[in-house]
PDB file of C-alpha atoms in Angstrom:
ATOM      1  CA  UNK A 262      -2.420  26.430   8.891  1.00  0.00           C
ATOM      2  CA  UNK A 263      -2.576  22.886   7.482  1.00  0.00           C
ATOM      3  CA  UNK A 264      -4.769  20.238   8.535  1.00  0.00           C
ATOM      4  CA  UNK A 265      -2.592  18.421   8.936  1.00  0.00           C
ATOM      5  CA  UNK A 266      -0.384  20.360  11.480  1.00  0.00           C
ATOM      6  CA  UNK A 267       0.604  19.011  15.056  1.00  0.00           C
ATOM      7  CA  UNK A 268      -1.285  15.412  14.159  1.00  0.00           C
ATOM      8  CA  UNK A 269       0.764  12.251  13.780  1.00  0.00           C
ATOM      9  CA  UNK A 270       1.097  10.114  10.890  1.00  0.00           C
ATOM     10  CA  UNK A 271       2.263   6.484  11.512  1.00  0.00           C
ATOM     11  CA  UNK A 272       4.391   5.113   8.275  1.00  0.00           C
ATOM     12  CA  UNK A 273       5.859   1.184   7.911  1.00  0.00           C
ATOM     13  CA  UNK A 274       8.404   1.106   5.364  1.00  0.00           C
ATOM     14  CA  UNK A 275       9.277   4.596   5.964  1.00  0.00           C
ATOM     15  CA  UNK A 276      12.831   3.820   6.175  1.00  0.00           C
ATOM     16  CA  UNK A 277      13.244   4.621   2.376  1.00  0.00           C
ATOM     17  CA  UNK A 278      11.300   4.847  -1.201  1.00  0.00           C
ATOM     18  CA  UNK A 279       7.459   5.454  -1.329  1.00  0.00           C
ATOM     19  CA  UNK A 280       7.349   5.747   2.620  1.00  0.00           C
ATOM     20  CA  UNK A 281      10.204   8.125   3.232  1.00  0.00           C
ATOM     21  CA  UNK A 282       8.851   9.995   0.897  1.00  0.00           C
ATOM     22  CA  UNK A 283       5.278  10.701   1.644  1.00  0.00           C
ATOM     23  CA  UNK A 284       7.076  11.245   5.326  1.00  0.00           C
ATOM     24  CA  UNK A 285       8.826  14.152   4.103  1.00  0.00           C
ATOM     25  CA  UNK A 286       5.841  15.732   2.418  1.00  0.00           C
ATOM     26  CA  UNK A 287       3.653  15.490   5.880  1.00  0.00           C
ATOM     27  CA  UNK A 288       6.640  16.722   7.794  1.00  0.00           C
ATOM     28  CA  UNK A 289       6.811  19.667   5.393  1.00  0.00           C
ATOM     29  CA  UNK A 290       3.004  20.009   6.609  1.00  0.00           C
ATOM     30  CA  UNK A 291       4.458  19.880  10.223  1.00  0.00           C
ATOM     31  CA  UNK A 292       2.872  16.544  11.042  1.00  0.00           C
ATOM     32  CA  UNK A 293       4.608  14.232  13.804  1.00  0.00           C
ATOM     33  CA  UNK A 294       6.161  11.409  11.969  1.00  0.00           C
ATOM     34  CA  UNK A 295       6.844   8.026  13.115  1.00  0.00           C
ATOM     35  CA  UNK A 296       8.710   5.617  10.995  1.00  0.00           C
ATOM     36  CA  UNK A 297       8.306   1.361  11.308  1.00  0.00           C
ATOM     37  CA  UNK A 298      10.552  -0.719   9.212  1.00  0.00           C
ATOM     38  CA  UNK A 299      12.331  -4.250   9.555  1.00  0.00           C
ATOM     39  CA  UNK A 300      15.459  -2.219   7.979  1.00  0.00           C
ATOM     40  CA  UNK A 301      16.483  -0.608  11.365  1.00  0.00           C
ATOM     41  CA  UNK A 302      19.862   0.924   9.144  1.00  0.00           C
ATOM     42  CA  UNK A 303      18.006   2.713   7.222  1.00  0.00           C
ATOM     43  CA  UNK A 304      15.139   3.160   9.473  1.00  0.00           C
ATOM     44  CA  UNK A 305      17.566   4.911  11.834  1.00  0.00           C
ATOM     45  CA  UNK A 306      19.475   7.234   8.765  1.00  0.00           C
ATOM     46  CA  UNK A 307      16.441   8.304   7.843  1.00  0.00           C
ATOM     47  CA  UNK A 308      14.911   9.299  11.571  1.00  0.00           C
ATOM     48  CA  UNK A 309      18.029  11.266  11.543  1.00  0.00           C
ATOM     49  CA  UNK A 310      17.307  12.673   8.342  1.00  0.00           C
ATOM     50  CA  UNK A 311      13.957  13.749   9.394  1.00  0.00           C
ATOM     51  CA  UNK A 312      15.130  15.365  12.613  1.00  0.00           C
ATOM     52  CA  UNK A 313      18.107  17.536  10.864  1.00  0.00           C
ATOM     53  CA  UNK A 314      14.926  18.641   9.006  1.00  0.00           C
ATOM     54  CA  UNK A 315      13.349  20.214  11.935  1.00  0.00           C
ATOM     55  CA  UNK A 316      10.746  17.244  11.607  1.00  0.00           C
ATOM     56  CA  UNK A 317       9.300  15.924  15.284  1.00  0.00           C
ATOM     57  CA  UNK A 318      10.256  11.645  14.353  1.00  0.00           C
ATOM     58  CA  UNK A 319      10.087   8.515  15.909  1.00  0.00           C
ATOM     59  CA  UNK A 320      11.683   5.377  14.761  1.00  0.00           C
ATOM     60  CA  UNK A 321      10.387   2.184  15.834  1.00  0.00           C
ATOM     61  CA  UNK A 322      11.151  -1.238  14.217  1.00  0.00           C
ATOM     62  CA  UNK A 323       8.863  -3.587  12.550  1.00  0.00           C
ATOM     63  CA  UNK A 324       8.021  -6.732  11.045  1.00  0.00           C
ATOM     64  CA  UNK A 325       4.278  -5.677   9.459  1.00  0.00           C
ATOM     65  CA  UNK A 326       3.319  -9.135   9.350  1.00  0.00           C
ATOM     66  CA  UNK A 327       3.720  -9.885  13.038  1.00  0.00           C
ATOM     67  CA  UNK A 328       0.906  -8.328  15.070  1.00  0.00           C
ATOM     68  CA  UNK A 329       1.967  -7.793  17.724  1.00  0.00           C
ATOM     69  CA  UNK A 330       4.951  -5.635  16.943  1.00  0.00           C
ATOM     70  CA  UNK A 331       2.399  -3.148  15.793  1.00  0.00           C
ATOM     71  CA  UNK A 332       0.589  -2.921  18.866  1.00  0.00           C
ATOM     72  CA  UNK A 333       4.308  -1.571  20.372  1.00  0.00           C
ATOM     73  CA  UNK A 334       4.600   0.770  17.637  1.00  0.00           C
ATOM     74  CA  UNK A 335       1.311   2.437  18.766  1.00  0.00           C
ATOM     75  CA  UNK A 336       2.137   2.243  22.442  1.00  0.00           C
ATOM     76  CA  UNK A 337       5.340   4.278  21.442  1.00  0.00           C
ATOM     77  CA  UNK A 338       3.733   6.613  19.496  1.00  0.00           C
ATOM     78  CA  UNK A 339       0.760   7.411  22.154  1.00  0.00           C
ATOM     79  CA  UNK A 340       3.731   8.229  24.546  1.00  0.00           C
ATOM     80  CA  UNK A 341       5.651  10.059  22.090  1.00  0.00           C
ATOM     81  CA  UNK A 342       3.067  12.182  20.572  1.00  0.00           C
ATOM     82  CA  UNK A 343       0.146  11.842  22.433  1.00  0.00           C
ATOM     83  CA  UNK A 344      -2.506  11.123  19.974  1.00  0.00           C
ATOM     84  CA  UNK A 345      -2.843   8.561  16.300  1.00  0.00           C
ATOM     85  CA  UNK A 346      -4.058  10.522  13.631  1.00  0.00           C
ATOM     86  CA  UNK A 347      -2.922   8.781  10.176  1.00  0.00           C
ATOM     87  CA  UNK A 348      -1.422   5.213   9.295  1.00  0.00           C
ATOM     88  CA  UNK A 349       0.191   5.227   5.793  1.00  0.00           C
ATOM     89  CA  UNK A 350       0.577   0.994   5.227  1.00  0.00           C
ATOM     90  CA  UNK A 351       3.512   1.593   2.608  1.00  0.00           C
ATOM     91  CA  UNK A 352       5.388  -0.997   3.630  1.00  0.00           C
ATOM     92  CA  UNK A 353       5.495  -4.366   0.841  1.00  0.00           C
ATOM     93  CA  UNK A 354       7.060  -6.425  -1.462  1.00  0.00           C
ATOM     94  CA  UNK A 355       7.614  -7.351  -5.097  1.00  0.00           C
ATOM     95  CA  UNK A 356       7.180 -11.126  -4.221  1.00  0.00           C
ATOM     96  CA  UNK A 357       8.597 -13.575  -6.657  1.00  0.00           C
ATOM     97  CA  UNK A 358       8.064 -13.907 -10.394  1.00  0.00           C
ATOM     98  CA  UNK A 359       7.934 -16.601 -13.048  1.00  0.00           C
ATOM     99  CA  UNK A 360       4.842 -18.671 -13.937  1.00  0.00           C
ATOM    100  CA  UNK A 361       2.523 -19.776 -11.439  1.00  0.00           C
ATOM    101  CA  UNK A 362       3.817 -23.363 -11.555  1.00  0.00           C
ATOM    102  CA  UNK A 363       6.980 -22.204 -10.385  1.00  0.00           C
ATOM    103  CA  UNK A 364       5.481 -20.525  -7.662  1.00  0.00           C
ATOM    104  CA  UNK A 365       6.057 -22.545  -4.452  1.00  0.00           C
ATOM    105  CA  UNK A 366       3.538 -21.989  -0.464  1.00  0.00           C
ATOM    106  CA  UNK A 367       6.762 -19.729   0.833  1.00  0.00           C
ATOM    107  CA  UNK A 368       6.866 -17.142  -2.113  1.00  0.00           C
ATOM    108  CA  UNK A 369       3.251 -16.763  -1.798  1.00  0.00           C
ATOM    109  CA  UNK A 370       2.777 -16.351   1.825  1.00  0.00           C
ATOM    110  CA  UNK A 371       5.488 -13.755   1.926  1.00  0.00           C
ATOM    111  CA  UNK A 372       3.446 -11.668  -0.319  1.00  0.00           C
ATOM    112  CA  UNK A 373      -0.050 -12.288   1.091  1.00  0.00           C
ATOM    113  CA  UNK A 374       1.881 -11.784   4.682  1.00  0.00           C
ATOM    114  CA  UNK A 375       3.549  -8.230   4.118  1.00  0.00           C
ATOM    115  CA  UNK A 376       1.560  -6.888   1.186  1.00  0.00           C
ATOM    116  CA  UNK A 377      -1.841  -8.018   2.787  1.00  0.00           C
ATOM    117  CA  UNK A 378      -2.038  -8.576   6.477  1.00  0.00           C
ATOM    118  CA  UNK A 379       0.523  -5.735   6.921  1.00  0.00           C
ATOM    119  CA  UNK A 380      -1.912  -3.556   5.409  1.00  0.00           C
ATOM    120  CA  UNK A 381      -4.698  -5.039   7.784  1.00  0.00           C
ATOM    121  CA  UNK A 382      -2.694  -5.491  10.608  1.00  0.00           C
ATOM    122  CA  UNK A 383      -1.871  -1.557  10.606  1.00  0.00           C
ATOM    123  CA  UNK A 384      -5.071  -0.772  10.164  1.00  0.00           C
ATOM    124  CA  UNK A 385      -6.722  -3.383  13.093  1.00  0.00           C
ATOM    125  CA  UNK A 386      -4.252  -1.606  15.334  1.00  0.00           C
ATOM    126  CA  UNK A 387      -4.470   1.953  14.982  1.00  0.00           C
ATOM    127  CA  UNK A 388      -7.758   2.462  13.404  1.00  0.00           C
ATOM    128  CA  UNK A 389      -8.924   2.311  17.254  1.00  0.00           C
ATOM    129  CA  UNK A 390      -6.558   4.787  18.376  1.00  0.00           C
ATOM    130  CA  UNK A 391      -7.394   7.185  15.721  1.00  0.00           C
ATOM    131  CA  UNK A 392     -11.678   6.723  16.785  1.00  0.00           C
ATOM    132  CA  UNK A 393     -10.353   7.626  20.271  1.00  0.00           C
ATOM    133  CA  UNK A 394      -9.679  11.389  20.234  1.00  0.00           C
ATOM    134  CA  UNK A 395     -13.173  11.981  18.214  1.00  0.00           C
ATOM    135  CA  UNK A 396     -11.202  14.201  15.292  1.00  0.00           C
ATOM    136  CA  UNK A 397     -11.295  11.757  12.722  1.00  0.00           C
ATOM    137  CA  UNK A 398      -8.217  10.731  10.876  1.00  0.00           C
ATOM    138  CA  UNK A 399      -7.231   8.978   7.893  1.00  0.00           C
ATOM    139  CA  UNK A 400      -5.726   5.799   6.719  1.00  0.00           C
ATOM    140  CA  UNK A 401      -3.688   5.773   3.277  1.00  0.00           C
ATOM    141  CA  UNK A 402      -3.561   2.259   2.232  1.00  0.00           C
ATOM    142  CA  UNK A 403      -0.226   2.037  -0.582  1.00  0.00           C
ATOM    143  CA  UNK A 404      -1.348  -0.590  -3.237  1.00  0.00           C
ATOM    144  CA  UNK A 405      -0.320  -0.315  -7.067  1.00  0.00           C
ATOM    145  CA  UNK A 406      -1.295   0.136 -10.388  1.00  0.00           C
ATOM    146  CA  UNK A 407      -0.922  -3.742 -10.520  1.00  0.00           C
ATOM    147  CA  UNK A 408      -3.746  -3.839  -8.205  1.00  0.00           C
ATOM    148  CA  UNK A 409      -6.120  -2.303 -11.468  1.00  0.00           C
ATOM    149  CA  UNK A 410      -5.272  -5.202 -13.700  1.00  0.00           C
ATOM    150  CA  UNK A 411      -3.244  -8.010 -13.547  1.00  0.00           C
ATOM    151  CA  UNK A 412       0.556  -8.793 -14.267  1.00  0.00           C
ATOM    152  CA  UNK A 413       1.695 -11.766 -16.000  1.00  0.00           C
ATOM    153  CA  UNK A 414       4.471 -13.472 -14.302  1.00  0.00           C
ATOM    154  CA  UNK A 415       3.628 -11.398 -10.789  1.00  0.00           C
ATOM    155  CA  UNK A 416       0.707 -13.189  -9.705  1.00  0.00           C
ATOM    156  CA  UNK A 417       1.298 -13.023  -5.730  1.00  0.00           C
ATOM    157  CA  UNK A 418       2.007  -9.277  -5.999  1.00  0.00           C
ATOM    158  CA  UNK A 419      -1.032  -8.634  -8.714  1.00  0.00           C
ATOM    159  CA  UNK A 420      -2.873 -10.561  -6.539  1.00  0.00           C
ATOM    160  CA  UNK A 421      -1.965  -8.419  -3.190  1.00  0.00           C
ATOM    161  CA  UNK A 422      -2.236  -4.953  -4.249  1.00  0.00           C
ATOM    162  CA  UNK A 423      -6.017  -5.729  -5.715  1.00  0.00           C
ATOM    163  CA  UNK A 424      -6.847  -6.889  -2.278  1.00  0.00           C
ATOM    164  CA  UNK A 425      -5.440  -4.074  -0.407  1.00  0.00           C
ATOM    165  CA  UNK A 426      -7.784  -1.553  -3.307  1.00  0.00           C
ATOM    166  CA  UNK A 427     -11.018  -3.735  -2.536  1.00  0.00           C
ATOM    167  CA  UNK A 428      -9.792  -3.349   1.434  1.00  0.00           C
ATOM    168  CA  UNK A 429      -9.772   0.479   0.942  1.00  0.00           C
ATOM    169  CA  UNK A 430     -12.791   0.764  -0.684  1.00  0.00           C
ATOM    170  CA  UNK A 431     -14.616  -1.168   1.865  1.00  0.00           C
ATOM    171  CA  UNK A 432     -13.001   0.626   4.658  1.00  0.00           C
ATOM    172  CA  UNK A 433     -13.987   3.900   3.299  1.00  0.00           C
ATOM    173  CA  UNK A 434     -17.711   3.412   3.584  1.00  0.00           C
ATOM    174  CA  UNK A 435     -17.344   1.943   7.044  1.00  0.00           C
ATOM    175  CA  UNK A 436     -14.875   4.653   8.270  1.00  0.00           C
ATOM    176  CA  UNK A 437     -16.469   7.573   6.688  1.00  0.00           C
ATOM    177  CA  UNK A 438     -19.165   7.817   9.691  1.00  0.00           C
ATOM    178  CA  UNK A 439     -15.873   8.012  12.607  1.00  0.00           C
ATOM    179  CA  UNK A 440     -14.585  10.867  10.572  1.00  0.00           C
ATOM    180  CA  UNK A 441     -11.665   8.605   8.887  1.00  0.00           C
ATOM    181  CA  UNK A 442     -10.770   9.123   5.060  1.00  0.00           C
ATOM    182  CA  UNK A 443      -9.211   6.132   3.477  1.00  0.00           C
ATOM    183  CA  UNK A 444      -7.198   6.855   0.515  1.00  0.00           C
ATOM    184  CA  UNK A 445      -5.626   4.041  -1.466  1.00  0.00           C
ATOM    185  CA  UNK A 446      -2.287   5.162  -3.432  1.00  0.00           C
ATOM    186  CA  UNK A 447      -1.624   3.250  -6.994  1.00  0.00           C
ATOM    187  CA  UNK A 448       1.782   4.236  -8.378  1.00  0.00           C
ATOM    188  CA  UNK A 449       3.002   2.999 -11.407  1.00  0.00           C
ATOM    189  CA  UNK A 450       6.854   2.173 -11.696  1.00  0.00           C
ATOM    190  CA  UNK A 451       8.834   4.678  -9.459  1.00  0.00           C
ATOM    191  CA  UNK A 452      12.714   4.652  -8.811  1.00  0.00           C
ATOM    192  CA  UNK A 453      12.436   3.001  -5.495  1.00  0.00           C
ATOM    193  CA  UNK A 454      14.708  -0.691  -3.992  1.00  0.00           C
ATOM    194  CA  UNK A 455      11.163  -3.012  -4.780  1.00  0.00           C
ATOM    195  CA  UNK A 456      13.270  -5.055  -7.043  1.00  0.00           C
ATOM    196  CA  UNK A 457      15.362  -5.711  -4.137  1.00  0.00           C
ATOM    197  CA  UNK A 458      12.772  -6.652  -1.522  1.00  0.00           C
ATOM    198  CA  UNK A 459      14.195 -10.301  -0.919  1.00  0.00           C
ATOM    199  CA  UNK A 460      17.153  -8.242   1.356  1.00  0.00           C
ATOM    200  CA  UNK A 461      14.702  -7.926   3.588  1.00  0.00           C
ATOM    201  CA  UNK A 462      13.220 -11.378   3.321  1.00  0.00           C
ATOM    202  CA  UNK A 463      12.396 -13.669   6.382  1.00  0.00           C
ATOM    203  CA  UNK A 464      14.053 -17.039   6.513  1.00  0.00           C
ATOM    204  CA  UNK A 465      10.375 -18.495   7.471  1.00  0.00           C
ATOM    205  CA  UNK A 466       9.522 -17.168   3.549  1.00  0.00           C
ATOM    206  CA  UNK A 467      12.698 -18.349   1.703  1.00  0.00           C
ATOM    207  CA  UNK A 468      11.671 -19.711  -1.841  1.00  0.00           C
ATOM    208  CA  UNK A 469      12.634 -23.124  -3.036  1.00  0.00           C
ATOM    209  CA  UNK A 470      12.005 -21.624  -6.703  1.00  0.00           C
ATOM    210  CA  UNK A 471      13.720 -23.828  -8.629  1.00  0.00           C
ATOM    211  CA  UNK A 472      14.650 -21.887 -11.806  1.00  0.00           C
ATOM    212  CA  UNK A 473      16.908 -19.022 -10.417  1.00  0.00           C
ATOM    213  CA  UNK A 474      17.998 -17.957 -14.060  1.00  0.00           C
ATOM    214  CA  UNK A 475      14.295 -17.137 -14.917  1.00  0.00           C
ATOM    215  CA  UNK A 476      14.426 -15.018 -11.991  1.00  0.00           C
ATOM    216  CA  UNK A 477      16.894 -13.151 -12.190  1.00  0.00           C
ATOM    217  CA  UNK A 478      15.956 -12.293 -16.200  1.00  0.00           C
ATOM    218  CA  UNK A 479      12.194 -11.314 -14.936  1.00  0.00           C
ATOM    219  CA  UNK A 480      14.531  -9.194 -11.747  1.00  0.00           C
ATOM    220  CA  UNK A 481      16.146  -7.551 -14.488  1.00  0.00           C
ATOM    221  CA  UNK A 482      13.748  -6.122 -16.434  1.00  0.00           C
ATOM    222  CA  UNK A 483      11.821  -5.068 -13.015  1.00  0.00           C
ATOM    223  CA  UNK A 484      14.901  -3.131 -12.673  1.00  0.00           C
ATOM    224  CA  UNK A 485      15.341  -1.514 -15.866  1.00  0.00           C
ATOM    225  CA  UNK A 486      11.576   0.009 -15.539  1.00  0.00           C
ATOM    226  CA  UNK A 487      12.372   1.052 -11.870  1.00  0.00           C
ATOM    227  CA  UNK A 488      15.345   2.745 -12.944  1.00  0.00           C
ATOM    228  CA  UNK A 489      13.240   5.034 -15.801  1.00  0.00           C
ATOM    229  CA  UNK A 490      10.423   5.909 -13.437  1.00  0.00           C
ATOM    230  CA  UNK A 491       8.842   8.980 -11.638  1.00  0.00           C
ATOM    231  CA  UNK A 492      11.457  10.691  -8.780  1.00  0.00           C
ATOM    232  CA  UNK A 493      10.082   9.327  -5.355  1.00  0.00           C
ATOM    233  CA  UNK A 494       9.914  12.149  -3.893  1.00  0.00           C
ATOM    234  CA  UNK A 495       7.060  13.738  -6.241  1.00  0.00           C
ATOM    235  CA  UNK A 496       4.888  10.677  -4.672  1.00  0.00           C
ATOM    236  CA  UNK A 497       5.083  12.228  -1.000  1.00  0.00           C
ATOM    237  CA  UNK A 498       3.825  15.228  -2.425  1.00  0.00           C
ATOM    238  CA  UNK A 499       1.458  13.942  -4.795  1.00  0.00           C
ATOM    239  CA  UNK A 500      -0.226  11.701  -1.719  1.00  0.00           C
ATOM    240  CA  UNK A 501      -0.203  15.397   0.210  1.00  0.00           C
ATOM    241  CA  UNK A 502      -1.870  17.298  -2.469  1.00  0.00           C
ATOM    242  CA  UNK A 503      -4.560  14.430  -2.997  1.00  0.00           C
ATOM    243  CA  UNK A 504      -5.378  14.057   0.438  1.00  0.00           C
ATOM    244  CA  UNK A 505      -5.971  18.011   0.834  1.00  0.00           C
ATOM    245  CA  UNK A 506      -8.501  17.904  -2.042  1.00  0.00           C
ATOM    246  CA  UNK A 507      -9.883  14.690  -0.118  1.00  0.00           C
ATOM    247  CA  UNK A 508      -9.607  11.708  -2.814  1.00  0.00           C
ATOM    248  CA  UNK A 509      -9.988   8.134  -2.496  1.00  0.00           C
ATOM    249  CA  UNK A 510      -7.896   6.593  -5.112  1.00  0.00           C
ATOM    250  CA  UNK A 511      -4.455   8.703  -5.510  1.00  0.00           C
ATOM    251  CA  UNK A 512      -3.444   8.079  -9.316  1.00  0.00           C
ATOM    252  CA  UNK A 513       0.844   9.099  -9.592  1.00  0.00           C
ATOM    253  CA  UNK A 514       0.789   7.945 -13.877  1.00  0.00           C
ATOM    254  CA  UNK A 515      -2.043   9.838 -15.597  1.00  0.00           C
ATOM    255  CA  UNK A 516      -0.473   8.154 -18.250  1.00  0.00           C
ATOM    256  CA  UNK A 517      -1.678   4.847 -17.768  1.00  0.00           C
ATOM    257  CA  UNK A 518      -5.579   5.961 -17.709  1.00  0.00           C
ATOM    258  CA  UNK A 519      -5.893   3.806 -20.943  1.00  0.00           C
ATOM    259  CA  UNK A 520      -5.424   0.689 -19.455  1.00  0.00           C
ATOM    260  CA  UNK A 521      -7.835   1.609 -16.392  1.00  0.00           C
ATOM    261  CA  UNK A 522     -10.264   2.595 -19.337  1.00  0.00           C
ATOM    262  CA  UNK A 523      -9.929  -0.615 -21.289  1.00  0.00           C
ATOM    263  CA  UNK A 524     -10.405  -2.843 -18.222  1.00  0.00           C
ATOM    264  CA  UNK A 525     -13.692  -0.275 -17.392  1.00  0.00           C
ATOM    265  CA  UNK A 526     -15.291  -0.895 -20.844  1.00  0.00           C
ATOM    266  CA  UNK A 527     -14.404  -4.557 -21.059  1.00  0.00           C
ATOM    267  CA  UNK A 528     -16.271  -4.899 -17.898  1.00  0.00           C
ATOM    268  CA  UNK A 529     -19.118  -2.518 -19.445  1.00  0.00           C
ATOM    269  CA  UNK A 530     -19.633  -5.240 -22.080  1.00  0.00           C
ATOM    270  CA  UNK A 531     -19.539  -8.346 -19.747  1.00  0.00           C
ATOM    271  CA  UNK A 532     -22.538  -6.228 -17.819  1.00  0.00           C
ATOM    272  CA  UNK A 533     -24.627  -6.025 -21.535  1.00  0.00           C
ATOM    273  CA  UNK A 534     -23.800  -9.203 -21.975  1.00  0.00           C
ATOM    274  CA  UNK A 535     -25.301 -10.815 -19.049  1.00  0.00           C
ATOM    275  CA  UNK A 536     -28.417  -8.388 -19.300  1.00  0.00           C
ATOM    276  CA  UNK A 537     -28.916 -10.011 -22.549  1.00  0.00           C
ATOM    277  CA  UNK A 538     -28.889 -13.480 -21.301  1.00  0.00           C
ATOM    278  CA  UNK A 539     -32.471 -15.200 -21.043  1.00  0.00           C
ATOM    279  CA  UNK A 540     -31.031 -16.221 -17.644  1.00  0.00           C
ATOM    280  CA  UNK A 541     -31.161 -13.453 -16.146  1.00  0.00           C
ATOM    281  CA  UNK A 542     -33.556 -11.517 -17.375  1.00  0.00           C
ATOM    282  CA  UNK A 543     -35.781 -11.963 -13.997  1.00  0.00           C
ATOM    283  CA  UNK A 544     -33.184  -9.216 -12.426  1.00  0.00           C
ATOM    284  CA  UNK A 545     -32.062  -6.817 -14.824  1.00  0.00           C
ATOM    285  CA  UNK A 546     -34.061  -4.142 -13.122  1.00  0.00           C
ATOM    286  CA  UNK A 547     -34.393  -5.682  -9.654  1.00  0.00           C
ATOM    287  CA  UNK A 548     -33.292  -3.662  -6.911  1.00  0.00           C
ATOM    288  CA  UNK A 549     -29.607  -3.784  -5.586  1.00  0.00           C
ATOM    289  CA  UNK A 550     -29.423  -5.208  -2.065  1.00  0.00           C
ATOM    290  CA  UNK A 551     -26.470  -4.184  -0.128  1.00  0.00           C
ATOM    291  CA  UNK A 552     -25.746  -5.655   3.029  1.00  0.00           C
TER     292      UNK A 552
END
């Protein structure tokens, strides 16, 4: 029997993409899923999906970066299903592109709102509810390979997904004593609608970017590599298969180890550097102090 059979798995924009996906894959380990999303269409096309699928769902609509709207979607699930076991935070955004003195407050916040406080939001709410029932849990935090090194011309979505890996790996060590693994899932370009994110996008966040043409070009070609990436579905499984062998950062492009492995040495040699510096000689060897 799988772990992960008869617990419940709470997913935000599990409506379609990424999130459907990895929804799939833990109802194929005969989880109880419940699906959040602002889209409620396709939030409630793909509860139905689930449930032809012999998959236990719940649909329950959400706006990630409003508080308290998560706080109903774990009052539904408690009566639903009883008991919290996993939050995936999938849902986000590709924010807007073009250089960063075209980027205007509203562009900005709409990233750092949905890609960010989602992510903490979902995890404020339920990591409680998963502490409760004493069986540990885990939180699956969905950030990018964007959040390894930056992207020029996406600095609000770089930006994001490095927070939401530097969230995860503080959560882990704090968590790890409850019995909660955090995973943190970095996919490269996979043929999902994040090029289309503004159909979702709240009035409060609409841009006043003032060169539409540049874009739509930098839209484009966000398209185009969409298009050629991995099937979504393999992600669901991949995130399934990686949390069964128990791992913290959840790779889906072995392929782009060489730019994790530049950024590692070019930080190696920044580290010799400064341990060569008469400055700082006093502490090369001094104990680290962590707090």
């Amino acid at each position: 029997m799988s772990e992960f059979t008869g617990k419940t798995a709470i997913i935000s924009g599990g409506a379609e993409g990424i999130g459907l996906s990895i929804a799939q894959a833990l109802g194929a380990e005969k989880m109880n899923i419940v699906l959040a999303d602002i889209d409620q269409t396709n939030l409630e096309k793909a509860g139905n999906d689930l449930a032809a699928a012999g998959i236990p769902v719940l649909t329950v609509a959400l706006d990630v970066s409003q508080e308290e709207q998560w706080h109903e979607v774990a009052n539904q699930a408690i009566n639903m299903f009883g008991k919290i076991h996993m939050i995936v935070n999938n849902a986000g955004i590709g924010g807007d592109t073009g250089p960063i003195e075209n980027q205007d407050q509203q562009g900005w916040q709409w990233a750092l709102d949905v890609n960010l406080m989602g992510v903490v939001f979902g995890a404020k709410v339920m990591t409680p509810y998963i502490k409760s029932h004493g069986e540990g849990g885990w939180i699956v935090n969905v950030a990018s390979m964007a959040g390894m090194g930056g992207i020029p011309y996406l600095g609000a979505y770089t930006a994001t997904k490095a927070a939401v890996v530097a969230l995860s790996e503080s959560w882990a060590g704090e968590l790890e004593p409850s019995g909660i693994h955090v995973s943190v899932l970095c996919p490269a370009f996979v043929q999902t609608r994040i090029h289309e994110s503004g159909r979702n996008r709240q009035k409060k966040y609409q841009s006043k970017n003032s060169n539409p043409a540049e874009t739509s070009l930098l839209t484009d070609l966000a398209k185009e590599k969409v298009e050629k990436g991995i099937e979504v579905s393999i992600v669901g499984k991949r995130v399934v298969e990686a949390l069964h062998d128990g791992e913290f950062y959840i790779f889906t492009h072995p392929n782009y180890y060489s730019l994790a492995k530049q950024r590692a040495e070019m930080i190696d040699q920044a580290f010799n550097k400064s341990a060569q510096s008469p400055l700082l000689k006093h502490i090369v060897n001094q104990e680290i102090e962590m707090p």
